XYZ file of C-alpha atoms in Angstrom:
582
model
C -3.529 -17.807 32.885
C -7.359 -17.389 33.163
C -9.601 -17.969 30.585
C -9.593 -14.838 28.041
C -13.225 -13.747 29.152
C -12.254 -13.786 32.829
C -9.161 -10.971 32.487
C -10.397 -7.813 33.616
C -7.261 -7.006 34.877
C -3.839 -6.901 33.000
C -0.482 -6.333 34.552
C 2.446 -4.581 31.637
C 5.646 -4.241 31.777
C 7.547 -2.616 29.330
C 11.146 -2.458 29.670
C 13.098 -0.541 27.631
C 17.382 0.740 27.213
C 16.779 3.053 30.101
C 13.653 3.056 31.520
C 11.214 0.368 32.491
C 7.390 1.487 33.080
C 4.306 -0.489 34.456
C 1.019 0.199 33.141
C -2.003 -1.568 35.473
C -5.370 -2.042 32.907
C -8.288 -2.614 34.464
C -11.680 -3.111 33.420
C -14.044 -0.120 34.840
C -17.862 -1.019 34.429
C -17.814 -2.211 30.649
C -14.523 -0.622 29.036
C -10.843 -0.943 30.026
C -8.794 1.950 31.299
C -5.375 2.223 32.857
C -5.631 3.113 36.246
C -2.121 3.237 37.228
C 1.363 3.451 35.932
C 5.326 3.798 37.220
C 8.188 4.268 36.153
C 11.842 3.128 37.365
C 15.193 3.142 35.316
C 15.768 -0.357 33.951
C 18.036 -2.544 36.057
C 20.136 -4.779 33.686
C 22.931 -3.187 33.824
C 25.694 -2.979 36.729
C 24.704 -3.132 39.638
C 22.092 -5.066 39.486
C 21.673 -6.900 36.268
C 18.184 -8.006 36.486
C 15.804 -7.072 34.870
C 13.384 -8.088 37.600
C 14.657 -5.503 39.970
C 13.255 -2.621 38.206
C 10.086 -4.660 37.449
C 9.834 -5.236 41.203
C 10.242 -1.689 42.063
C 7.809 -0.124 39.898
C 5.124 -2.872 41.213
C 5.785 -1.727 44.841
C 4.868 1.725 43.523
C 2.176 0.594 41.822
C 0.606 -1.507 44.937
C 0.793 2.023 46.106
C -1.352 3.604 43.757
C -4.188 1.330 43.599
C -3.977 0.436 47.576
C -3.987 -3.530 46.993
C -1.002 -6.493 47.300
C 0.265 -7.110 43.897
C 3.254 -9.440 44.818
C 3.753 -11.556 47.840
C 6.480 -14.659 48.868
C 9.226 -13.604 45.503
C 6.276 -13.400 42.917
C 3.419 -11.677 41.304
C -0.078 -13.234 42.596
C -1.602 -14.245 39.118
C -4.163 -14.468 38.543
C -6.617 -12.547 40.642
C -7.808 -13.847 44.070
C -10.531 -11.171 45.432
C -8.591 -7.796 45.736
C -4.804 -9.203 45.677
C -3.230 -9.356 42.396
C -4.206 -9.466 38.790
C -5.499 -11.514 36.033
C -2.160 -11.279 33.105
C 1.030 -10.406 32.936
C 2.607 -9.276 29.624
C 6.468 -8.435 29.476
C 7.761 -6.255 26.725
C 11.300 -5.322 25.889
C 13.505 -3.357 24.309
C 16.477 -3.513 26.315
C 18.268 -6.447 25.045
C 21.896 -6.208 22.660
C 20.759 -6.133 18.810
C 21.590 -9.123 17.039
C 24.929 -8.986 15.109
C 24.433 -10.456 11.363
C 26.223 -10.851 8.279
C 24.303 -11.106 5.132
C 26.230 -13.161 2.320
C 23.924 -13.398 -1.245
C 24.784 -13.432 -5.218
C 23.163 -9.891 -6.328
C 23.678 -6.487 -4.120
C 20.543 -4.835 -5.657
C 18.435 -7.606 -5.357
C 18.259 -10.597 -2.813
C 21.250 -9.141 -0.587
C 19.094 -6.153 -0.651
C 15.602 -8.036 0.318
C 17.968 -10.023 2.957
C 19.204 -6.371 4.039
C 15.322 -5.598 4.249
C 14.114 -8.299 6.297
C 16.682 -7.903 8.490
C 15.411 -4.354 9.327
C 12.158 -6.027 10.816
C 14.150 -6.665 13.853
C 16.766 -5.368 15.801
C 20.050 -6.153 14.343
C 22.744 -4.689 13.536
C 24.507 -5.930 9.710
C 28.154 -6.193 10.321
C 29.161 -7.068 6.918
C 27.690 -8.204 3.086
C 29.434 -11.273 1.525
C 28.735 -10.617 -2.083
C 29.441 -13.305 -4.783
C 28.604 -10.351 -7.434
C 31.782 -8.924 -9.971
C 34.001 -11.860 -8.823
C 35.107 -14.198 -11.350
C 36.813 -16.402 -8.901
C 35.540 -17.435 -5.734
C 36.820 -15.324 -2.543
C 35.961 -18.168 -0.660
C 38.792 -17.815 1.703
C 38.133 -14.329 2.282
C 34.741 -14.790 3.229
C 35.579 -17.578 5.391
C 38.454 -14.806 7.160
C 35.379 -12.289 7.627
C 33.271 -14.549 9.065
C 35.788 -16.087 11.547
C 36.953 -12.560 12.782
C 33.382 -11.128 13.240
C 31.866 -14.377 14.870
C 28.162 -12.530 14.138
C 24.909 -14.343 16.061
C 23.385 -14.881 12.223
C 24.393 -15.672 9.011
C 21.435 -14.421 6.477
C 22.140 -16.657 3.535
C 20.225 -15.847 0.481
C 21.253 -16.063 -3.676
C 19.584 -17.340 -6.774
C 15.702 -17.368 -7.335
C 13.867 -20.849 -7.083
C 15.186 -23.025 -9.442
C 18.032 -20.244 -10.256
C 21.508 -20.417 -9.343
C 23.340 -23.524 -7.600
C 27.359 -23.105 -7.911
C 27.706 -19.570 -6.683
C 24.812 -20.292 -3.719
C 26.563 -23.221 -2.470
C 30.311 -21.559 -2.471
C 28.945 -18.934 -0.534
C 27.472 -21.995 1.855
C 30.801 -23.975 1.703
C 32.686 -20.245 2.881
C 29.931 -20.034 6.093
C 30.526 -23.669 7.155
C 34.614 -23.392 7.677
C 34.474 -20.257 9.194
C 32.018 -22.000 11.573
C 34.309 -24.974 11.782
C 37.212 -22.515 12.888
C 35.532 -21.108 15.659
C 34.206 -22.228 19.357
C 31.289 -23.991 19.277
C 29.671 -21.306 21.924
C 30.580 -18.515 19.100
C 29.777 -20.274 15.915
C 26.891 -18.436 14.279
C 23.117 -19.468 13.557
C 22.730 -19.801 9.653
C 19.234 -18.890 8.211
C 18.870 -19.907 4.638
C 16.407 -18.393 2.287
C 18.078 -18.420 -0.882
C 17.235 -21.077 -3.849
C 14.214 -23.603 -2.733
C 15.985 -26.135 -4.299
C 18.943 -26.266 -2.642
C 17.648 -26.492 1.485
C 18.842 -30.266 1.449
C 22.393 -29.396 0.193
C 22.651 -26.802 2.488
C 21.165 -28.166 5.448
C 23.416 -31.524 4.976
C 26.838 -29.114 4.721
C 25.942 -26.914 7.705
C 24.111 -29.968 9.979
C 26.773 -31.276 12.064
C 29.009 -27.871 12.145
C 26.262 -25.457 13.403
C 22.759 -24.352 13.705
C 20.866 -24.255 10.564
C 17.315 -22.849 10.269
C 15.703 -22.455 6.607
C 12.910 -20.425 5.502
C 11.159 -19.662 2.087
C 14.068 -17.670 -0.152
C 12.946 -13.647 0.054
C 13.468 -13.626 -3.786
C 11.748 -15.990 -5.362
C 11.794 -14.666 -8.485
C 13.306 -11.450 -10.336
C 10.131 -9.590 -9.508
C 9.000 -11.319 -6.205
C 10.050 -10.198 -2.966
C 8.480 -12.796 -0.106
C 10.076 -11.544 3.168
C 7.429 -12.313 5.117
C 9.266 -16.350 6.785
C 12.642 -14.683 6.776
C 11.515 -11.994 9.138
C 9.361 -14.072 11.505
C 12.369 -16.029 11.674
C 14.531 -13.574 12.689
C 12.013 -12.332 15.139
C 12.000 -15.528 16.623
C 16.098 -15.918 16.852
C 15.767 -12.484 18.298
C 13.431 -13.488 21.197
C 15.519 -16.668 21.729
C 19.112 -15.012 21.667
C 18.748 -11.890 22.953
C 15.332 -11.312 24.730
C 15.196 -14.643 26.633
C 18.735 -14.650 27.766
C 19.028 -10.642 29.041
C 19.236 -10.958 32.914
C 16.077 -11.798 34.871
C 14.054 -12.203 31.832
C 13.712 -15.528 33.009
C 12.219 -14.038 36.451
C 9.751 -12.026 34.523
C 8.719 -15.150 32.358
C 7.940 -17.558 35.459
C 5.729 -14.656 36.807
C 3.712 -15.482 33.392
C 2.690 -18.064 31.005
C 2.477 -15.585 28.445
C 6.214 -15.174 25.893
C 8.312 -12.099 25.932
C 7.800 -9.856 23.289
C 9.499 -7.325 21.358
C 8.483 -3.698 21.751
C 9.228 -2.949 17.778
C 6.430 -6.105 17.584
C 3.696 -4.731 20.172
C 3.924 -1.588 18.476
C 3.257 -2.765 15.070
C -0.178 -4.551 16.491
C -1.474 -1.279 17.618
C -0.556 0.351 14.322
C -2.538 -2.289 12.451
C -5.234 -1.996 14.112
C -5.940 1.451 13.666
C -5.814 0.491 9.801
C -8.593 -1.370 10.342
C -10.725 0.707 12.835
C -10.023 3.433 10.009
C -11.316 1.359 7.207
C -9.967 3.529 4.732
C -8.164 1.562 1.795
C -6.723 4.176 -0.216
C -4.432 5.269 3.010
C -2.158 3.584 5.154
C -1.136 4.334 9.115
C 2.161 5.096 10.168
C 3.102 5.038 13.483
C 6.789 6.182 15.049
C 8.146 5.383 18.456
C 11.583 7.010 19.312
C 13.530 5.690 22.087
C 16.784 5.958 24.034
C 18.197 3.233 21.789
C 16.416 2.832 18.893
C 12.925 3.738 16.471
C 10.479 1.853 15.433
C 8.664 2.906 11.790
C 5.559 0.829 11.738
C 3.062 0.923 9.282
C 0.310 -0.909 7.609
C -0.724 -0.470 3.628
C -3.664 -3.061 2.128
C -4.089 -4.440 5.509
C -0.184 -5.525 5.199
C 1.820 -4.909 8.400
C 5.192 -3.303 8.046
C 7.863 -2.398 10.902
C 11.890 -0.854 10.508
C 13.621 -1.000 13.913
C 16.551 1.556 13.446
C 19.694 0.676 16.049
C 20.100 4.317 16.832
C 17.736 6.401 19.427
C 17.518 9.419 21.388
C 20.205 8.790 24.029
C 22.166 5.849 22.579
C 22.433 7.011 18.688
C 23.623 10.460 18.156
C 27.309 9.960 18.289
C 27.153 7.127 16.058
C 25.234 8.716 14.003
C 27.272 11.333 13.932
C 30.122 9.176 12.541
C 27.826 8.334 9.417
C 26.805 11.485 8.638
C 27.605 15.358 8.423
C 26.899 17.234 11.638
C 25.646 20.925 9.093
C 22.692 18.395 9.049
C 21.837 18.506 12.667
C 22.812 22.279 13.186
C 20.794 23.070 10.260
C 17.485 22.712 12.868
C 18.948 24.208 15.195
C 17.131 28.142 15.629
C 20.430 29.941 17.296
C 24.020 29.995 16.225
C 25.933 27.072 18.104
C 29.390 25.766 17.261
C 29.770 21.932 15.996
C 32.235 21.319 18.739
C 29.407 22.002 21.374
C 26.536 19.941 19.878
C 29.138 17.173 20.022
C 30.082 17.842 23.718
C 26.231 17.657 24.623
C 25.441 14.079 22.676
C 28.436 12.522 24.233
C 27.168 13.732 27.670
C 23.562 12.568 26.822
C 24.736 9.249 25.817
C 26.631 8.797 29.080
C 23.780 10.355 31.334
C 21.019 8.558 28.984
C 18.227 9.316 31.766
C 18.409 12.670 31.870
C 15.988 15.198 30.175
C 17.258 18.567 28.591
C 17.989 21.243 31.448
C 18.318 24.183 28.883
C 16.764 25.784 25.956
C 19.984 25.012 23.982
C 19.779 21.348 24.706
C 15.999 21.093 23.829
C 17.051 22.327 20.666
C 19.701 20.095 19.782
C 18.112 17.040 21.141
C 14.844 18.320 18.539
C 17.690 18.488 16.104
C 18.659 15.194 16.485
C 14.919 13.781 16.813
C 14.147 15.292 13.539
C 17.761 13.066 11.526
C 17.395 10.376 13.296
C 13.715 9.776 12.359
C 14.201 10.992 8.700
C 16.893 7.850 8.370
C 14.475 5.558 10.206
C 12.197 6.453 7.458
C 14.663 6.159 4.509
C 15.012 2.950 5.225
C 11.490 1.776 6.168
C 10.147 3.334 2.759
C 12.207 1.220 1.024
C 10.035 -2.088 2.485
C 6.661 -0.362 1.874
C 4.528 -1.636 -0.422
C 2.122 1.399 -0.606
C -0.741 0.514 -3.076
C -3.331 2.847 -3.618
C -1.868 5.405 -0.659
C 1.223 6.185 -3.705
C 1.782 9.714 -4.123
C 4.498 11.204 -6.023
C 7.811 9.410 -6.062
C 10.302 10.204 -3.474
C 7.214 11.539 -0.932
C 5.307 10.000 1.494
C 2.406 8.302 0.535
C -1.116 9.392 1.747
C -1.283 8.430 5.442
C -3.854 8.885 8.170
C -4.028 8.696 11.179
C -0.096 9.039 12.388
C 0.617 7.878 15.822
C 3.913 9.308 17.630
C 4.924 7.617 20.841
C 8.165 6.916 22.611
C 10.289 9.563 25.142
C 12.027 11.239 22.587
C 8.904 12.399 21.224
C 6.244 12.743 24.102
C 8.757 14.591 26.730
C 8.843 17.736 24.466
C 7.508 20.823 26.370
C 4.931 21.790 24.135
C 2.629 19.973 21.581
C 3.680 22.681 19.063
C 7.237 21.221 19.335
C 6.551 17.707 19.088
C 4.006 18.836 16.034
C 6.865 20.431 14.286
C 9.581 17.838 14.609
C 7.452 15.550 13.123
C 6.813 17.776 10.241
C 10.096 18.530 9.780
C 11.044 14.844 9.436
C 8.129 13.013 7.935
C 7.055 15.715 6.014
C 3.621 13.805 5.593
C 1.486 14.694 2.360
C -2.227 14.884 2.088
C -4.953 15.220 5.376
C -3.574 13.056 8.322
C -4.604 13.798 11.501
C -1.820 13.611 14.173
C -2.096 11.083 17.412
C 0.017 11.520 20.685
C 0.637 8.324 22.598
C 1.191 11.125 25.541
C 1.298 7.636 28.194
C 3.760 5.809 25.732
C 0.769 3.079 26.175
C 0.802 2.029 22.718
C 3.167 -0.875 22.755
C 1.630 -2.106 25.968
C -1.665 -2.089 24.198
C -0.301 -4.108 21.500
C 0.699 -6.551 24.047
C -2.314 -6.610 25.557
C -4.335 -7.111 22.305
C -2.297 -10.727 21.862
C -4.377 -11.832 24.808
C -7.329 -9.504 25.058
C -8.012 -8.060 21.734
C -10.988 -6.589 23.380
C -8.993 -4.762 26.270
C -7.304 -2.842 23.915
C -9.473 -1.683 21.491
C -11.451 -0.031 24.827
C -8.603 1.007 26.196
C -7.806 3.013 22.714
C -11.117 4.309 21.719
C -11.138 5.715 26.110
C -8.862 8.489 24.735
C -5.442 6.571 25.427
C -3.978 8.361 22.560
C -4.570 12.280 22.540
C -5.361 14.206 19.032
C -2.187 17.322 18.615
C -4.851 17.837 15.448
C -5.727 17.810 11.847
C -2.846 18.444 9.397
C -3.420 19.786 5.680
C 0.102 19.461 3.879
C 0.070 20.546 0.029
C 2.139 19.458 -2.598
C 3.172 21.927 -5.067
C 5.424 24.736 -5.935
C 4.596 28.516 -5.922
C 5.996 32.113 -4.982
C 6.253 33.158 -1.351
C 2.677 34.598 0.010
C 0.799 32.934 -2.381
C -2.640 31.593 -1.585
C -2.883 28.021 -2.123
C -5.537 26.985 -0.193
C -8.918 28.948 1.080
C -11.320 27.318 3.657
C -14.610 27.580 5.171
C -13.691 26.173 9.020
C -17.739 25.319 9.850
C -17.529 24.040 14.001
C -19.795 21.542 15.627
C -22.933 23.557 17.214
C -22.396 27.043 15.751
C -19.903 29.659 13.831
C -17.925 29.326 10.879
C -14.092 30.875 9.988
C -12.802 31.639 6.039
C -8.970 31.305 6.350
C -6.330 31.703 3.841
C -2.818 29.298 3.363
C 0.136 31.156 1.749
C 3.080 29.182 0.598
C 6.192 28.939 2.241
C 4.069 29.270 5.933
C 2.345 27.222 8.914
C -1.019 28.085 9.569
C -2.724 27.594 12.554
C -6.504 27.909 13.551
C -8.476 26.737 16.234
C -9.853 23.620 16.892
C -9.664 22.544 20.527
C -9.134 18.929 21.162
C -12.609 16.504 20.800
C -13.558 19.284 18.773
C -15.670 18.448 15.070
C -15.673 20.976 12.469
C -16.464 20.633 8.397
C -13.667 22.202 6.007
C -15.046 22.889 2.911
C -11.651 23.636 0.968
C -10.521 24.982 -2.631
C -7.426 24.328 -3.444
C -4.927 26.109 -5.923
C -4.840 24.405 -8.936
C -1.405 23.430 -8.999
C -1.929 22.223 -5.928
C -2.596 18.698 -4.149
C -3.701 18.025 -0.639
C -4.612 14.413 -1.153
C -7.733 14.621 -3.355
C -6.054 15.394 -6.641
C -4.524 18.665 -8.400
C -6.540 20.926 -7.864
C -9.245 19.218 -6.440
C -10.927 20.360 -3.597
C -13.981 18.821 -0.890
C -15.796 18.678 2.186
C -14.075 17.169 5.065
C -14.444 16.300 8.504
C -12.014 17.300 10.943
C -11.109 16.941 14.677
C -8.844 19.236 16.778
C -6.293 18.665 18.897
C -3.811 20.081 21.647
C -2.234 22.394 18.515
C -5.611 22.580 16.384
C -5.966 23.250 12.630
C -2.775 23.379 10.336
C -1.875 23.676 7.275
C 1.549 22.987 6.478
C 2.249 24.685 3.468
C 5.753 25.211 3.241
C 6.189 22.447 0.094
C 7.501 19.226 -0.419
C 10.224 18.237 -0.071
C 10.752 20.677 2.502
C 14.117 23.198 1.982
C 15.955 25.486 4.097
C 17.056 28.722 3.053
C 21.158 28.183 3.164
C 21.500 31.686 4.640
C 21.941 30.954 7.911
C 20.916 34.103 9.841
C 17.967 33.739 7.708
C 17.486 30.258 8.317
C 17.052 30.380 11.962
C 14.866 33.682 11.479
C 12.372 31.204 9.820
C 12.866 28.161 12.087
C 12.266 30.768 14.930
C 9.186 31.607 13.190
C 7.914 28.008 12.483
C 8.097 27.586 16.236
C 6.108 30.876 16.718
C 3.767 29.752 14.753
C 2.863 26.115 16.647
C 2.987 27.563 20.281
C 6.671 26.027 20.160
């Protein structure tokens, strides 16, 4: 690979469950912009399965585009020779199988549960949870049963703080290795300790010569010390070896580069970071959601400290199971016209056999919306649970004080209308405080995370070029009052000339103008029993940019409710929509 100053031009592939997509950056007088893109379905699956089929069509349309020989004689011409080829090549991926773990630990509520967290970094999917907790005898044999019939990819051993428990750890550790011993040595599972420091010699000797062992710093440490940080790079990395190298024609795509696959959930993070620090502002963190066909990705970054939640369920390959967890009233509860459960059930089993196809009809938009909004919420659940939010805290059980929020991935950026994308996120997220609302319309946002591993430069042009696209600024109080009610008054002053006093009622979405690249100054008073982020009551001067949707002010409460009437439940969704353009 060239030297880092010599890339001006950066070849991405991003290949995800169901489609794969090229993005061609390029370095245009003295910033970076992508100049080309394609898309193809991914090709790992029957007929073809390789990966490097779909790569290799979307780089023939590409060649297209840009009217120059990208690949020649069975590979890509890297890097650059005068106009034929480029200077990278960066693979991403999301397509591989999720790895299947077990976690075994002492205590369910607190290292099984920071093992259960780490292991949310990554895509995985936890099988089962060997508990030593409540039993007075050892259930060694049962364990051993559980762990011979599931034959998982990784056993997540954890238990005891440092210095802590010993018997109980190493039962649990005697269990793993003879229901390794009992199976193939092709199927016998990867062990990663990080459970009592003292004990990595005891248990590397027993597991040695009967399977893979791999040991990291324990995630509990002590009773108040979560350290999760080894345990998920670790399973990051036995992600990337197990699953991401070994999916059909990855190796293809890697001899094309010198650069390492990487994770999509992992790019995505990087960009998310980042705009923490371009922000600069402490007291808030950045969230940043990316739903796919076959899973979402909640990153975010609090005190500079990265955080990401993959969540095995997506737009296309997700529902159903989902489904099987959960009530279905909670999907037909967003749903703005009367529909029986049997035929939202008949349209996510046909979208989950046809994953590549977009909704043909109002009624599907709606339900796939529906399922958007539940399937994010529990991507959330879960990732809150990891967040250590600082200073952003805001009342327990809401979402801490966040801005900007980025929204990327197909389920999200194929939605009609901005209005509609707007609302399903505030439906789910129900964000708190002044955040101002980012659309990765391109779904370049893990691809510039890729690119920043090697160009750190490239993509922080590429970003501040417009790459992501403002929907607008949101205002969401916290608070409870009667229906009508003013709880917020502001003085909208624009950039250049004119000025707008508005009124927020609660229980409503209010929407003014504010075109996108637009500046304006808010000056805002605030109901006294009433919070948008700068204390009760407290009001201010802010700044604020528009977007494809504008000004809003969600002030329909948190956490949000729906009336349980349902005639008059979809009278109000139907006016929600109304009320963003949806």
């Amino acid at each position: 690979m060239p030297d880092e100053h010599t890339i001006e031009s950066i070849l991405i592939a991003d290949c995800g469950s169901v489609i794969t997509k090229l993005l061609l950056l390029e370095k245009i007088e003295s910033s970076y912009r992508f100049v080309a893109q394609a898309e193809t379905q991914t090709t790992q699956n029957p007929p073809w399965r390789d990966l490097s089929v779909g790569v290799l069509q979307a780089i023939t349309e590409i060649e297209e585009v840009v009217g120059r020989p990208l690949f020649s004689r069975g590979r890509l011409i890297t890097p650059r020779h005068g106009i034929e080829g480029v200077d990278a090549f960066v693979v991403i991926l999301s397509a591989a199988e999720p790895l299947h773990v077990v976690l075994a630990g002492l205590v369910r509520e607190m290292s099984l549960e920071s093992a259960r967290r780490a292991a949310t970094s990554t895509h995985t999917n936890i099988e089962a949870v060997l508990s030593r907790e409540g039993n007075m005898q050892s259930p060694q044999e049962t364990w051993a049963r559980t762990l011979r019939d599931l034959a998982p990819d990784i056993v997540l051993l954890v238990g005891g703080v440092d210095g802590g428990a010993v018997r109980p750890v190493m039962e649990l550790a005697d269990a793993i290795a003879l229901a390794s011993s009992m199976l193939e040595k092709n199927r016998r599972p990867v062990v990663l300790y990080a459970g009592n420091s003292r004990l990595r010699a005891r248990v590397t000797k027993l597991m040695g010569d009967i399977t893979r062992i791999n040991v990291t710093d324990n995630v509990r440490p002590s009773v108040n010390t979560e350290h999760l940080g080894p345990a998920q790079t670790m399973l990051e990395q036995l992600h990337i070896e197990e699953r991401l190298l070994k999916a059909p024609g990855a190796d293809t795509l890697t001899s094309w580069s010198r650069l390492p696959l990487l994770p999509t959930s992992t790019a995505f993070s990087r960009v998310v970071d980042f705009l923490w620090h371009r922000e600069g502002n402490s007291d808030r963190g950045v969230l940043g959601i990316d739903v796919g066909a076959a899973t979402t990705t909640v990153a975010a970054t609090f005190d500079g400290r990265p955080y990401v939640t993959v969540y095995g369920k997506g737009i296309a390959h997700g529902p159903v199971d989902w489904l099987n967890e959960h009530n279905i009233q909670s999907i037909l509860r967003w749903i703005p016209e009367e529909i029986e459960a049997e035929d939202v059930q008949v349209l996510l089993h046909n979208r989950q056999l046809h994953p590549w196809t977009v909704p043909q009809t109002q009624r599907e938009l709606w339900v796939e919306q529906a399922v958007v909004r539940e399937i994010l919420r529990s991507a959330l659940d879960i990732a809150m649970l990891t967040w250590d939010t600082g200073t952003a805290t805001q009342e327990p059980d809401m979402l801490p004080r966040l801005d900007p929020i980025l929204i990327s991935g197909g389920g999200m950026v194929h939605m009609p209308r901005p209005g509609q994308t707007l609302l399903t996120v505030l439906d789910s997220l129900q964000p708190t405080g002044i955040s101002t609302m980012f659309l990765d319309v391109n779904r370049a946002a893990p691809a510039l995370g890729a690119v920043a591993g090697i160009k750190p430069l490239a993509a922080a042009s590429a970003l501040d070029a417009g790459t992501l696209i403002s929907l607008g600024t949101v205002i969401s109080p916290t608070g409870r009052a009667r229906p009508g009610d003013v709880i917020l008054k502001i003085r909208i002053t624009y950039e250049g000339e004119g000025q707008l006093d508005v009124e927020a009622h609660y229980g409503e979405i209010e929407v003014w103008p504010l075109l996108p690249g637009q500046r304006a100054t808010l000056d805002l008073r605030t109901n006294r029993r009433f919070d948008i982020g700068l204390g009760p009551g407290q009001g201010g001067q802010i700044q604020a940019i528009g977007g494809l949707v504008g000004l809003v002010v969600d002030a329909r409460g948190r956490p949000l409710t729906l009336p349980l009437n349902p005639d008059t439940r979809r009278r109000v969704l139907n006016r929600w929509l109304w009320d963003v353009g949806g």
